[in-house]
Short mmCIF file of C-alpha atoms in Angstrom, two decimals:
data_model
loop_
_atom_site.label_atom_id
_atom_site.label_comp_id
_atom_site.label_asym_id
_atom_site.label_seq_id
_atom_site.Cartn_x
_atom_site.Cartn_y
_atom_site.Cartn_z
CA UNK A 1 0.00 0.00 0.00
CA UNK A 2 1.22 3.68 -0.89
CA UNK A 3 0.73 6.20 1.93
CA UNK A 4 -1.04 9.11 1.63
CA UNK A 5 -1.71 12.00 3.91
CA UNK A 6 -3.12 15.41 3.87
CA UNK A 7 -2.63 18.84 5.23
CA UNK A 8 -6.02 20.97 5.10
CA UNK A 9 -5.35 24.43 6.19
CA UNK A 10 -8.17 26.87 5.99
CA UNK A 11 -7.07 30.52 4.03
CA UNK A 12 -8.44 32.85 6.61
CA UNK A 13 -5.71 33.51 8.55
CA UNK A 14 -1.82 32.89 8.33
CA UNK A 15 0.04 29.08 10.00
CA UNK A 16 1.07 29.33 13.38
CA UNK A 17 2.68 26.49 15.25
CA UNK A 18 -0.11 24.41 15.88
CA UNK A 19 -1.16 24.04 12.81
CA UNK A 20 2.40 23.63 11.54
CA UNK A 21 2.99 20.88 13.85
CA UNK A 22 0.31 18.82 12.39
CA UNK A 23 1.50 19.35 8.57
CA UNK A 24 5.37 18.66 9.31
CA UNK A 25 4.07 15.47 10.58
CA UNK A 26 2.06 14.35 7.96
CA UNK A 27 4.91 15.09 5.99
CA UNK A 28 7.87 13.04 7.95
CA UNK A 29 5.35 10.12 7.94
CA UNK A 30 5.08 9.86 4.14
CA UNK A 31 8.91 11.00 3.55
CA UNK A 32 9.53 8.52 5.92
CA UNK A 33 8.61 5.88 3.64
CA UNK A 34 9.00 7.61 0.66
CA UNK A 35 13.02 8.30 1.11
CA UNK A 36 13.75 5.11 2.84
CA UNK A 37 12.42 3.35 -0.44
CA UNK A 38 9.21 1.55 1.47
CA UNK A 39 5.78 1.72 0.40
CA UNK A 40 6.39 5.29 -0.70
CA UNK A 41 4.26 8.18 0.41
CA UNK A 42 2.95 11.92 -0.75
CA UNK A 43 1.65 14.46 0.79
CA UNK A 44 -0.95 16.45 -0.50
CA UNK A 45 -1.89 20.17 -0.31
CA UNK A 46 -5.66 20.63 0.30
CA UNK A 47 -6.83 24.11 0.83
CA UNK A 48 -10.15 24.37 3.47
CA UNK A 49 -11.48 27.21 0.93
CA UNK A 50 -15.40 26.05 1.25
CA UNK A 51 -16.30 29.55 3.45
CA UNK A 52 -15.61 31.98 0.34
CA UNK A 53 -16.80 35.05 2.37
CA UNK A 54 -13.98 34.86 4.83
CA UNK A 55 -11.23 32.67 2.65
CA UNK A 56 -8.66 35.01 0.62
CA UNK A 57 -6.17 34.74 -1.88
CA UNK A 58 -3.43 36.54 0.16
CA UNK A 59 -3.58 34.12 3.13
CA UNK A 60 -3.65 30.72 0.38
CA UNK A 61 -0.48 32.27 -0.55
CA UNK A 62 0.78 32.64 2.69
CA UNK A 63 0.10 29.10 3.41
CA UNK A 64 2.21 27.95 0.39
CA UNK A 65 4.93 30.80 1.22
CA UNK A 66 5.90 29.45 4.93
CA UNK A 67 5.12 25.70 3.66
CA UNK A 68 8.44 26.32 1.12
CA UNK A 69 10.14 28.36 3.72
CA UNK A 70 10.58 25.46 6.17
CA UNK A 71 10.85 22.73 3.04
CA UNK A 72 7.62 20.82 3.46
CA UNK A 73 6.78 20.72 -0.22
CA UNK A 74 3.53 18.69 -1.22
CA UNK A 75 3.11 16.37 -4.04
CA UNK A 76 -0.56 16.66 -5.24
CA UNK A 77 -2.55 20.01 -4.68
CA UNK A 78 -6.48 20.89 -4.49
CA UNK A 79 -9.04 23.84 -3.24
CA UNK A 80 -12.14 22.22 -2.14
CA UNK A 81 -13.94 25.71 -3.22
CA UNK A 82 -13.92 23.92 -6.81
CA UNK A 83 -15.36 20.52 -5.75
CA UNK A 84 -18.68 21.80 -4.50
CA UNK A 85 -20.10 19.16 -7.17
CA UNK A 86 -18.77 16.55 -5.52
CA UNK A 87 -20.36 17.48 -1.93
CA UNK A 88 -23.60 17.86 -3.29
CA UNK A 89 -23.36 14.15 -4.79
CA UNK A 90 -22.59 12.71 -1.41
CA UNK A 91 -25.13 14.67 0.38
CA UNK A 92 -27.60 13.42 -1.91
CA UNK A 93 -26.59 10.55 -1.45
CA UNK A 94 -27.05 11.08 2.36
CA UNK A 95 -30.67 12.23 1.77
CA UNK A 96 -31.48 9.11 -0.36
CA UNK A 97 -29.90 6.89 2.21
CA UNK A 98 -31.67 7.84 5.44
CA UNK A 99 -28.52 9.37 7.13
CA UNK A 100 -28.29 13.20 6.47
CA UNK A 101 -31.81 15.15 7.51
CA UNK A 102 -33.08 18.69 7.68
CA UNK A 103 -33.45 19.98 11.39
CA UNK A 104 -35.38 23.70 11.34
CA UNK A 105 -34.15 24.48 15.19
CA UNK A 106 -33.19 27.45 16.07
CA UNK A 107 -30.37 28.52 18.12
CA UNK A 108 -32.22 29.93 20.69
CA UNK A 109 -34.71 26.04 20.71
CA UNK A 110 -31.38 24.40 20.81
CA UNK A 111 -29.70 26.48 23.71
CA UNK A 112 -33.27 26.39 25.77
CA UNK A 113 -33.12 22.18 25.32
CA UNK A 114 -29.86 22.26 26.09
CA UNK A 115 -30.23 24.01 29.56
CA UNK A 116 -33.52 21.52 30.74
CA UNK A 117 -30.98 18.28 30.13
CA UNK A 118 -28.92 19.64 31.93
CA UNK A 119 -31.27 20.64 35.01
CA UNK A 120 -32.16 16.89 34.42
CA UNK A 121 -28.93 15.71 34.99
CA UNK A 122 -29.06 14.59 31.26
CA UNK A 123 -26.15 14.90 28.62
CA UNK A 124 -26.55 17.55 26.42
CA UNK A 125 -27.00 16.10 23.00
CA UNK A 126 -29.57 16.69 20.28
CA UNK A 127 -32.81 14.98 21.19
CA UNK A 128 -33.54 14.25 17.37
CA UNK A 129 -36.79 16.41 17.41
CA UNK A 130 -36.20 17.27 13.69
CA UNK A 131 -36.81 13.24 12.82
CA UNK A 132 -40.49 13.48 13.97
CA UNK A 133 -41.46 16.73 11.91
CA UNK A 134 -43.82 15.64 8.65
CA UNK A 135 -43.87 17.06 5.49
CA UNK A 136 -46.72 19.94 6.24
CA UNK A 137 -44.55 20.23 9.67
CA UNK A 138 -41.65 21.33 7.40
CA UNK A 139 -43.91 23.15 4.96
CA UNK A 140 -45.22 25.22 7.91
CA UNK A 141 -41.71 26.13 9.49
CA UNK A 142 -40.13 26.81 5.46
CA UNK A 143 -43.44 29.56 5.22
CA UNK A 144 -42.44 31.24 8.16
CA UNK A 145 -38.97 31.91 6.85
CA UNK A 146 -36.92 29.08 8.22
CA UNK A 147 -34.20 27.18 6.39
CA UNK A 148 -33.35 23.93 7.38
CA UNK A 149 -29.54 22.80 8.54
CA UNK A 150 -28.97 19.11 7.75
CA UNK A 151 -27.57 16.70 10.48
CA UNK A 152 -25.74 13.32 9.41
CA UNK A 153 -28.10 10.37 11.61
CA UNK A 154 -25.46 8.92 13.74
CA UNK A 155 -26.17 4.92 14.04
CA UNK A 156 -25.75 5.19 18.32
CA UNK A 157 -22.59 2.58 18.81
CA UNK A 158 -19.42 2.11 19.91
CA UNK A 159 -16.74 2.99 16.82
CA UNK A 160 -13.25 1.58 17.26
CA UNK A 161 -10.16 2.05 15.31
CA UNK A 162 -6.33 1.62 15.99
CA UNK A 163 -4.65 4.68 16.42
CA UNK A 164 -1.18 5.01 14.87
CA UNK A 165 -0.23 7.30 18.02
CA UNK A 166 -2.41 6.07 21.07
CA UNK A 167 -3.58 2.84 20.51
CA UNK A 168 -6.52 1.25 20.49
CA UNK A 169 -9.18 3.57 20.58
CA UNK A 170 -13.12 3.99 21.07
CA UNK A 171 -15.71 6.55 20.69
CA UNK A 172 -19.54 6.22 21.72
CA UNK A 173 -22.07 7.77 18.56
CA UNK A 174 -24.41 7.54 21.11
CA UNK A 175 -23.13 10.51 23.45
CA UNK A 176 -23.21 12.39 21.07
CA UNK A 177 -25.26 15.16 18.93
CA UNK A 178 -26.20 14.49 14.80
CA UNK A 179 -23.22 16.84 13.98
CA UNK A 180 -24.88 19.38 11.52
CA UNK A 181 -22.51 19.05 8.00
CA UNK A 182 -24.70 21.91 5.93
CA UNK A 183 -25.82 25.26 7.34
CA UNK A 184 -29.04 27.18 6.84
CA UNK A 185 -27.26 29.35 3.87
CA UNK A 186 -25.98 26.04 2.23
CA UNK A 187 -22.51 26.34 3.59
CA UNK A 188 -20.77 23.07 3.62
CA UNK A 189 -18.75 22.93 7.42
CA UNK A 190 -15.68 21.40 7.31
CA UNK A 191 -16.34 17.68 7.94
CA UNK A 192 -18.58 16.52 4.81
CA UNK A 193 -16.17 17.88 2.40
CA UNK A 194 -13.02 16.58 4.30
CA UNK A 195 -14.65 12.74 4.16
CA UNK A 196 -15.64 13.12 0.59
CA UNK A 197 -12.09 14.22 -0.35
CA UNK A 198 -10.57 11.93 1.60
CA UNK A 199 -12.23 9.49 0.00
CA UNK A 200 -11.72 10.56 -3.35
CA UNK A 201 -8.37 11.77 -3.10
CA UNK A 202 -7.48 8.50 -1.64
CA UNK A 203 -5.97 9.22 1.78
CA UNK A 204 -4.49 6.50 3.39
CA UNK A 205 -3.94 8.43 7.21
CA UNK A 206 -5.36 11.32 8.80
CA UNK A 207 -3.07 12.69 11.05
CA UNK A 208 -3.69 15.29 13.50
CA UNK A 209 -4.51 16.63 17.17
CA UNK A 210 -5.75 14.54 19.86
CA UNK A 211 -9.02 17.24 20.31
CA UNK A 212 -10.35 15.77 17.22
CA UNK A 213 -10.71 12.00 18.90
CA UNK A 214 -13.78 12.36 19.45
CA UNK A 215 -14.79 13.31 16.16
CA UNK A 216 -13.28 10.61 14.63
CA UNK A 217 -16.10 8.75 15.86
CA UNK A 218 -18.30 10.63 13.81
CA UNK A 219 -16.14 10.92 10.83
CA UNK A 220 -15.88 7.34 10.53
CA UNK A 221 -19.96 6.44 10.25
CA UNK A 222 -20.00 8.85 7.91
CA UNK A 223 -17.21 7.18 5.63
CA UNK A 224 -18.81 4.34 5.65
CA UNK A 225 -22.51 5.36 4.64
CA UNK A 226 -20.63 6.99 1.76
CA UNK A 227 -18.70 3.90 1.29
CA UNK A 228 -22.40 2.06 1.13
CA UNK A 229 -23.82 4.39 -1.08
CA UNK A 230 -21.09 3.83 -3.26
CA UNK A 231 -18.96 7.14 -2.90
CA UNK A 232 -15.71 4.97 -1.77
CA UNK A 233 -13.42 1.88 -1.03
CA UNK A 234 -12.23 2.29 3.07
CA UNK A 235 -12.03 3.79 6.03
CA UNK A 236 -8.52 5.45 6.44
CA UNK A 237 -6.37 5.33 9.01
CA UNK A 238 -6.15 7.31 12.13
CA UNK A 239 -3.06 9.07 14.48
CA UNK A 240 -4.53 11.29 17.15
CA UNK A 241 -0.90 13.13 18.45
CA UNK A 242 -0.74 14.79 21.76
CA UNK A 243 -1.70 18.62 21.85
CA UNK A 244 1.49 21.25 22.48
CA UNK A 245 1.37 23.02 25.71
CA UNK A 246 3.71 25.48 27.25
CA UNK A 247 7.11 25.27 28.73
CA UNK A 248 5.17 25.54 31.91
CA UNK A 249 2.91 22.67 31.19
CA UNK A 250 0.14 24.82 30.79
CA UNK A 251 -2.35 25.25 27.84
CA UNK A 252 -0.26 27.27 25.08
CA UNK A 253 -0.45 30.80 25.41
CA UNK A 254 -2.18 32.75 23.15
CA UNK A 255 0.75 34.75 22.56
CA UNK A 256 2.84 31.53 21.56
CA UNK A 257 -0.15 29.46 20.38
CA UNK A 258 -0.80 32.31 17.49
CA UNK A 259 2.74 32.67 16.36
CA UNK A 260 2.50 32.88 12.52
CA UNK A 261 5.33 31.23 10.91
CA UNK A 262 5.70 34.67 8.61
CA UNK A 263 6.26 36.12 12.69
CA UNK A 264 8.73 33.46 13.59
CA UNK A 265 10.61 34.33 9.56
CA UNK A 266 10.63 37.88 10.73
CA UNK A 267 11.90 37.17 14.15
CA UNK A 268 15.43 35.33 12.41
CA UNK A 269 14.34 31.86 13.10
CA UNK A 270 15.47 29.01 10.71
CA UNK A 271 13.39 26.59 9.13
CA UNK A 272 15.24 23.84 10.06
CA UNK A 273 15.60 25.13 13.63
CA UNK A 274 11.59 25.43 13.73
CA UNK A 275 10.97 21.82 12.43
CA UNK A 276 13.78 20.40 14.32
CA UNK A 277 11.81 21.57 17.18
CA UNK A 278 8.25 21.31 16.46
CA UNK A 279 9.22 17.57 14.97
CA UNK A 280 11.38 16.49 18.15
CA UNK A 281 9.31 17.80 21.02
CA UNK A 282 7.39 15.42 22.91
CA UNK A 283 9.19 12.13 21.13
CA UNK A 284 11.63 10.41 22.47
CA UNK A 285 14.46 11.92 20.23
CA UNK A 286 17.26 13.95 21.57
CA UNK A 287 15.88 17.96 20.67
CA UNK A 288 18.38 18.49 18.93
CA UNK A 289 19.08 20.53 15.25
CA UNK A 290 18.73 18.10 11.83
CA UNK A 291 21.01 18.20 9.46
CA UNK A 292 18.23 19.14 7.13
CA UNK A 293 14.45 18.45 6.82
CA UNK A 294 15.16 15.40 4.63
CA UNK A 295 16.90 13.72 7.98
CA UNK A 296 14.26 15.06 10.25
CA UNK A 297 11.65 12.90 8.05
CA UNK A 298 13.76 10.20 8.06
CA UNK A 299 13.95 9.92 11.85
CA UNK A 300 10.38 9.97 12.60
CA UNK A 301 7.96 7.50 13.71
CA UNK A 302 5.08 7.60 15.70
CA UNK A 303 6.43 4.32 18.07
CA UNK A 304 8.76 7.78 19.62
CA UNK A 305 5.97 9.62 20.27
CA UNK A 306 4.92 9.79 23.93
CA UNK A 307 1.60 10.45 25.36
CA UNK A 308 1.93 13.13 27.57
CA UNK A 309 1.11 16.71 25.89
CA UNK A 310 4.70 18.21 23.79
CA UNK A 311 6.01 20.66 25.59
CA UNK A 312 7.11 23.96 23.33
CA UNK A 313 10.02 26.02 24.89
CA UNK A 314 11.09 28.87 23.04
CA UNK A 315 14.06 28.96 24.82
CA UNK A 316 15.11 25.49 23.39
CA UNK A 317 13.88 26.38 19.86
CA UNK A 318 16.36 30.03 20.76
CA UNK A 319 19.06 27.25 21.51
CA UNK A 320 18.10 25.07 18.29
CA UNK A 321 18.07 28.04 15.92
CA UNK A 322 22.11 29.16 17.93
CA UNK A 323 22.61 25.36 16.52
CA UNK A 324 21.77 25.48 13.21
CA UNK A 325 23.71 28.48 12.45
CA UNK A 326 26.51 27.53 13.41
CA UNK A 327 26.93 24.09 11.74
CA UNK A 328 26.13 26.31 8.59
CA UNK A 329 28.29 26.32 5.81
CA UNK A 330 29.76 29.55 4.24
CA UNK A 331 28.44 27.94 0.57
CA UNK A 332 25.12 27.88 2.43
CA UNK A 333 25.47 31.52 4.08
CA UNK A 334 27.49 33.87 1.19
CA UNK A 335 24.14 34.47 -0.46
CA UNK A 336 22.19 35.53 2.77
CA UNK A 337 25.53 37.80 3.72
CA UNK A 338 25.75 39.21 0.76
CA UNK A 339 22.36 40.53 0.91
CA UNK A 340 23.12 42.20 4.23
CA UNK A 341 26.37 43.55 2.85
CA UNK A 342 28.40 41.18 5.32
CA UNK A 343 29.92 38.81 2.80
CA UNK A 344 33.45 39.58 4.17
CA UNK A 345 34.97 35.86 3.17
CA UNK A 346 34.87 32.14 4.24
CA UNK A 347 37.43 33.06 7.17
CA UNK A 348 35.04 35.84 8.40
CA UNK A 349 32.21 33.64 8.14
CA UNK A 350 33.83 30.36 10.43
CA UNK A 351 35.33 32.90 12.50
CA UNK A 352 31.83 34.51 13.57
CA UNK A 353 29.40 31.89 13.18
CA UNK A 354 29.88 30.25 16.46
CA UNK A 355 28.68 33.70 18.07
CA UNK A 356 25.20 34.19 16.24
CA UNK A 357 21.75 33.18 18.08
CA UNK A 358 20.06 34.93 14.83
CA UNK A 359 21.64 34.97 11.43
CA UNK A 360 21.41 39.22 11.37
CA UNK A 361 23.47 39.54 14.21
CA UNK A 362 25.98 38.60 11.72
CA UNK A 363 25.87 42.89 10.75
CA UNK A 364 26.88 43.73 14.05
CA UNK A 365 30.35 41.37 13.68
CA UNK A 366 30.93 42.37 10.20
CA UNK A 367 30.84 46.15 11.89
CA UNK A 368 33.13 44.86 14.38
CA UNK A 369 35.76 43.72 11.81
CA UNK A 370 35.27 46.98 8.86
CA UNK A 371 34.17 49.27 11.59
CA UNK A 372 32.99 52.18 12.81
CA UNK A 373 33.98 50.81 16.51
CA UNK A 374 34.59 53.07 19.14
CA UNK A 375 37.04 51.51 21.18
CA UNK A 376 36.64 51.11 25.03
CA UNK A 377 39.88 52.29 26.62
CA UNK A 378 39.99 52.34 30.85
CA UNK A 379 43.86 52.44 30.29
CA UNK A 380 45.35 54.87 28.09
CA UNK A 381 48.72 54.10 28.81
CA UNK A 382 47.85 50.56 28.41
CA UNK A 383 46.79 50.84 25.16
CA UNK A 384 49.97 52.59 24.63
CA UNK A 385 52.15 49.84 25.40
CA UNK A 386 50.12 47.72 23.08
CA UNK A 387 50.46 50.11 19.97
CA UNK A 388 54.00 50.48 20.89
CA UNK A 389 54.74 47.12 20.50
CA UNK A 390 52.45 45.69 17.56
CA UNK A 391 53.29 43.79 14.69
CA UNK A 392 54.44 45.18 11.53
CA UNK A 393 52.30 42.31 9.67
CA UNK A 394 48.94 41.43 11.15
CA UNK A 395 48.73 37.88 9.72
CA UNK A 396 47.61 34.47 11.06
CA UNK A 397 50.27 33.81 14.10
CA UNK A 398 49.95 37.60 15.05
CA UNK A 399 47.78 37.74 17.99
CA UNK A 400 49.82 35.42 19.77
CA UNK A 401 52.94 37.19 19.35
CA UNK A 402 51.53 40.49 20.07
CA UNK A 403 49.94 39.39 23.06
CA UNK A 404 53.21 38.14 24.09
CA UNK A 405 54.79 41.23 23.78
CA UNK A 406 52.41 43.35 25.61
CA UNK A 407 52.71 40.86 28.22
CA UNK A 408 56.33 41.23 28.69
CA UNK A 409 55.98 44.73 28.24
CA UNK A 410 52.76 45.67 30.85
CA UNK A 411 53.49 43.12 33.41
CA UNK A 412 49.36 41.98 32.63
CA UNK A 413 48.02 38.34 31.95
CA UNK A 414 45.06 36.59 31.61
CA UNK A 415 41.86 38.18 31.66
CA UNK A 416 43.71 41.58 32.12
CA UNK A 417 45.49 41.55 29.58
CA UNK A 418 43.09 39.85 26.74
CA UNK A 419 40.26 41.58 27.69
CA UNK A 420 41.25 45.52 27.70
CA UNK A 421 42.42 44.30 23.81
CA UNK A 422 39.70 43.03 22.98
CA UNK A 423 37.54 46.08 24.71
CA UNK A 424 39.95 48.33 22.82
CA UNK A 425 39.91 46.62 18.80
CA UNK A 426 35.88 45.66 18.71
CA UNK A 427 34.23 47.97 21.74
CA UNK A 428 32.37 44.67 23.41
CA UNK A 429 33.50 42.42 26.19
CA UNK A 430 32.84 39.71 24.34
CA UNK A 431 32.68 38.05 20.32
CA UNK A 432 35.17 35.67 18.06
CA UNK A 433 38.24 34.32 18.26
CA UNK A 434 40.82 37.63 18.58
CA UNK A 435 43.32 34.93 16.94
CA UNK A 436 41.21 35.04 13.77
CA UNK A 437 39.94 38.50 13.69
CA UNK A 438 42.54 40.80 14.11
CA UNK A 439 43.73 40.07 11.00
CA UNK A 440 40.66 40.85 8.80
CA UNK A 441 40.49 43.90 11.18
CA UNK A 442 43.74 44.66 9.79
CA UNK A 443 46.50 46.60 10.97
CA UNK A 444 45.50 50.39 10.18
CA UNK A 445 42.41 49.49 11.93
CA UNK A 446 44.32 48.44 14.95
CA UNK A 447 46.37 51.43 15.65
CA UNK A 448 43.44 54.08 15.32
CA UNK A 449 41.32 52.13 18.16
CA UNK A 450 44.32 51.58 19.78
CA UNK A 451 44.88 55.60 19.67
CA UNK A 452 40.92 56.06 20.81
CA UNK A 453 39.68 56.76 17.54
CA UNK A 454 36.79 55.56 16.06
CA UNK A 455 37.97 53.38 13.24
#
């Protein structure tokens, strides 16, 4: 069997972490199989575009924008806003079958019903009123105005599946309400169009967040009364993975649980520092940085995912994105340096990478080396000594030979003598290797900071 999975974002607002989550995993299960030359598996691309009043073209953009940003690239694409054909096929096909009613109850009826269960002690599910209404009791209610929402008959039972990420799993129809799956204006909600595509698009695994479980139950009768009335071949498979939740252990923030990927982007995060993160926490797997999103994929299984909630800690994605930068190659970087006029060589690049939590911080080192710095100098005469007795060529071996001399010369060692040097030639108390940067300071450089000018 070839896998296939599916990432169904809805176009009315941008991906945030949650969301993300859910579509990197889809992804490392099918690349999973797909690079390791198994069954093979793709991932498809399904935009949730059925609400057209609040779905835009500048948010389905987004979506595909931050998909290619962190490298989760899909293999088959669709917009369910041009498959409305096929939903109105399988709803009739609903009607015709007994399963999918109209149900002329208002809000208000509904809320009112709702509130005398519950003074009964009863569960608050839909008592199936609509099922008794005849044809001149719909006729009545259609003449005073009202439009009917259809509900899919649930068959009342215990549905059961094995879930690739908790297990053996059950869900009880009959606590629960005839989910409504087409409003009063005709809109189709998300869950008819979902199992019809599914179906037709022939989905092997729906993965996502344990707060769907219980929908699942649902989902499933419905698949197979299409599957009856002829709209389909099986039931797909399930993985239910734990919800994230703070660093705290507490319910995501909204601050954190809304972070747009396009935020994150602006913020200097890496792809691969996001994934690595978003893909590691909560498994077994050290969190550490991937070599790429092609290793990530090939790492994962749901057999290392645990079941407590994943736990997302910005300060380990701060420490994942410190990683990634600097295992990065200068072939990788020149391009991005360039474009912040900081491409100062290979050297420059090895020498400096080691000290970046965020790849722009790079502008502040490449200011360090070229300058403007204004030097830090608590000991003129000091600095004296040390211009006094620099080298003539500022090359490879020259730091240590300087600092040598200005030993001999000011009586200072250790952290008082390196330290008012480096103060002096970059103006911080801390940065690269001085070994490797003096010499792309250079030596003219050098002696105006070591004379208190700003160089």
């Amino acid at each position: 069997m070839s896998v296939k999975v599916r990432f169904a974002p809805s176009p009315t607002g941008k991906l945030h972490v949650g969301n993300v989550r859910t579509a990197l995993v889809n992804w490392m299960f099918a690349h999973t199989l797909k690079e390791a030359g198994g069954q093979g598996g793709s991932f498809v691309l399904r935009i949730d575009d059925t609400d057209l009043a609040r779905s835009t073209p500048e948010f389905e953009q987004g979506i595909e924008d931050d998909l290619t940003w962190l490298g989760l690239l899909w293999d088959e694409r669709y917009n369910q806003s041009k498959r409305f054909d096929r939903y109105h096929d399988a709803a009739e096909r609903l009607k015709k079958a007994g399963r999918l009613y109209p149900a002329y109850d208002t809000s208000e009826e509904l809320d009112r019903r709702r509130k005398v269960q519950l003074s009964r002690g009863l569960p608050p599910i839909y008592d199936r009123a609509a099922l008794a209404l005849t044809d001149e009791d719909k006729a009545r209610l259609e003449a005073e105005g009202r439009k009917p929402h259809w509900r899919f008959k649930l068959d009342g039972r215990r549905v059961a599946w094995e879930d690739l990420s908790r297990g053996h799993a059950e869900v009880d129809t009959a606590s629960m309400s005839d989910p409504v799956l087409i409003r009063e204006d005709g809109l189709y909600l998300y869950t008819l169009p979902s199992v019809v595509d599914d179906i037709d698009m022939g989905i092997t695994h729906v993965i996502r967040g344990e707060d769907h479980t219980t929908n699942t139950g649902a989902q499933i009768e419905i698949f197979e009364a299409l599957i009856a009335a002829g709209l389909g071949a099986e039931v797909p498979n399930f993985a239910h993975m734990p919800l994230l939740v703070g660093a705290d252990g507490a319910a995501l923030s909204k601050r954190l649980g809304s972070l747009s990927v396009a935020e994150m982007r602006d913020q200097g995060y890496e792809p691969i520092a996001i994934t690595s993160h978003l893909g590691r926490i909560g498994t077994s797997d050290p969190l550490e940085v991937a070599a790429d999103i092609h290793a990530l994929g090939l790492g994962f299984s749901f057999d290392k995912m645990g079941r407590s909630p994943a736990r997302y800690d910005t300060e380990d994605l701060d420490r994942l994105n410190a990683q990634a930068l600097h295992a990065m190659s200068y072939a990788t970087a020149k391009d991005r340096l360039a474009a912040l006029d900081c491409d100062l060589g290979e050297v420059f690049w090895e020498a400096v990478r080691a000290n970046l939590t965020k790849f722009a911080d790079v502008v502040d080192l490449a200011r360090m080396v070229r300058g403007p710095v204004t030097p830090v100098i608590e000991d003129p005469a000091f600095a004296a000594a040390a211009l006094a007795v620099l080298p003539e060529v500022i090359d490879a071996g020259a730091w240590s030979t300087w600092t040598s001399a200005v030993k001999e010369s000011t009586g200072a060692k250790g952290k008082a003598l390196f330290m008012p040097l480096r103060h002096i030639l970059t103006g911080q108390p801390h940065g690269p290797d001085m070994a490797t940067i003096v010499p792309l300071i250079g030596r003219e450089r050098i002696e105006k900071r070591l004379r208190g000018e700003v160089a």
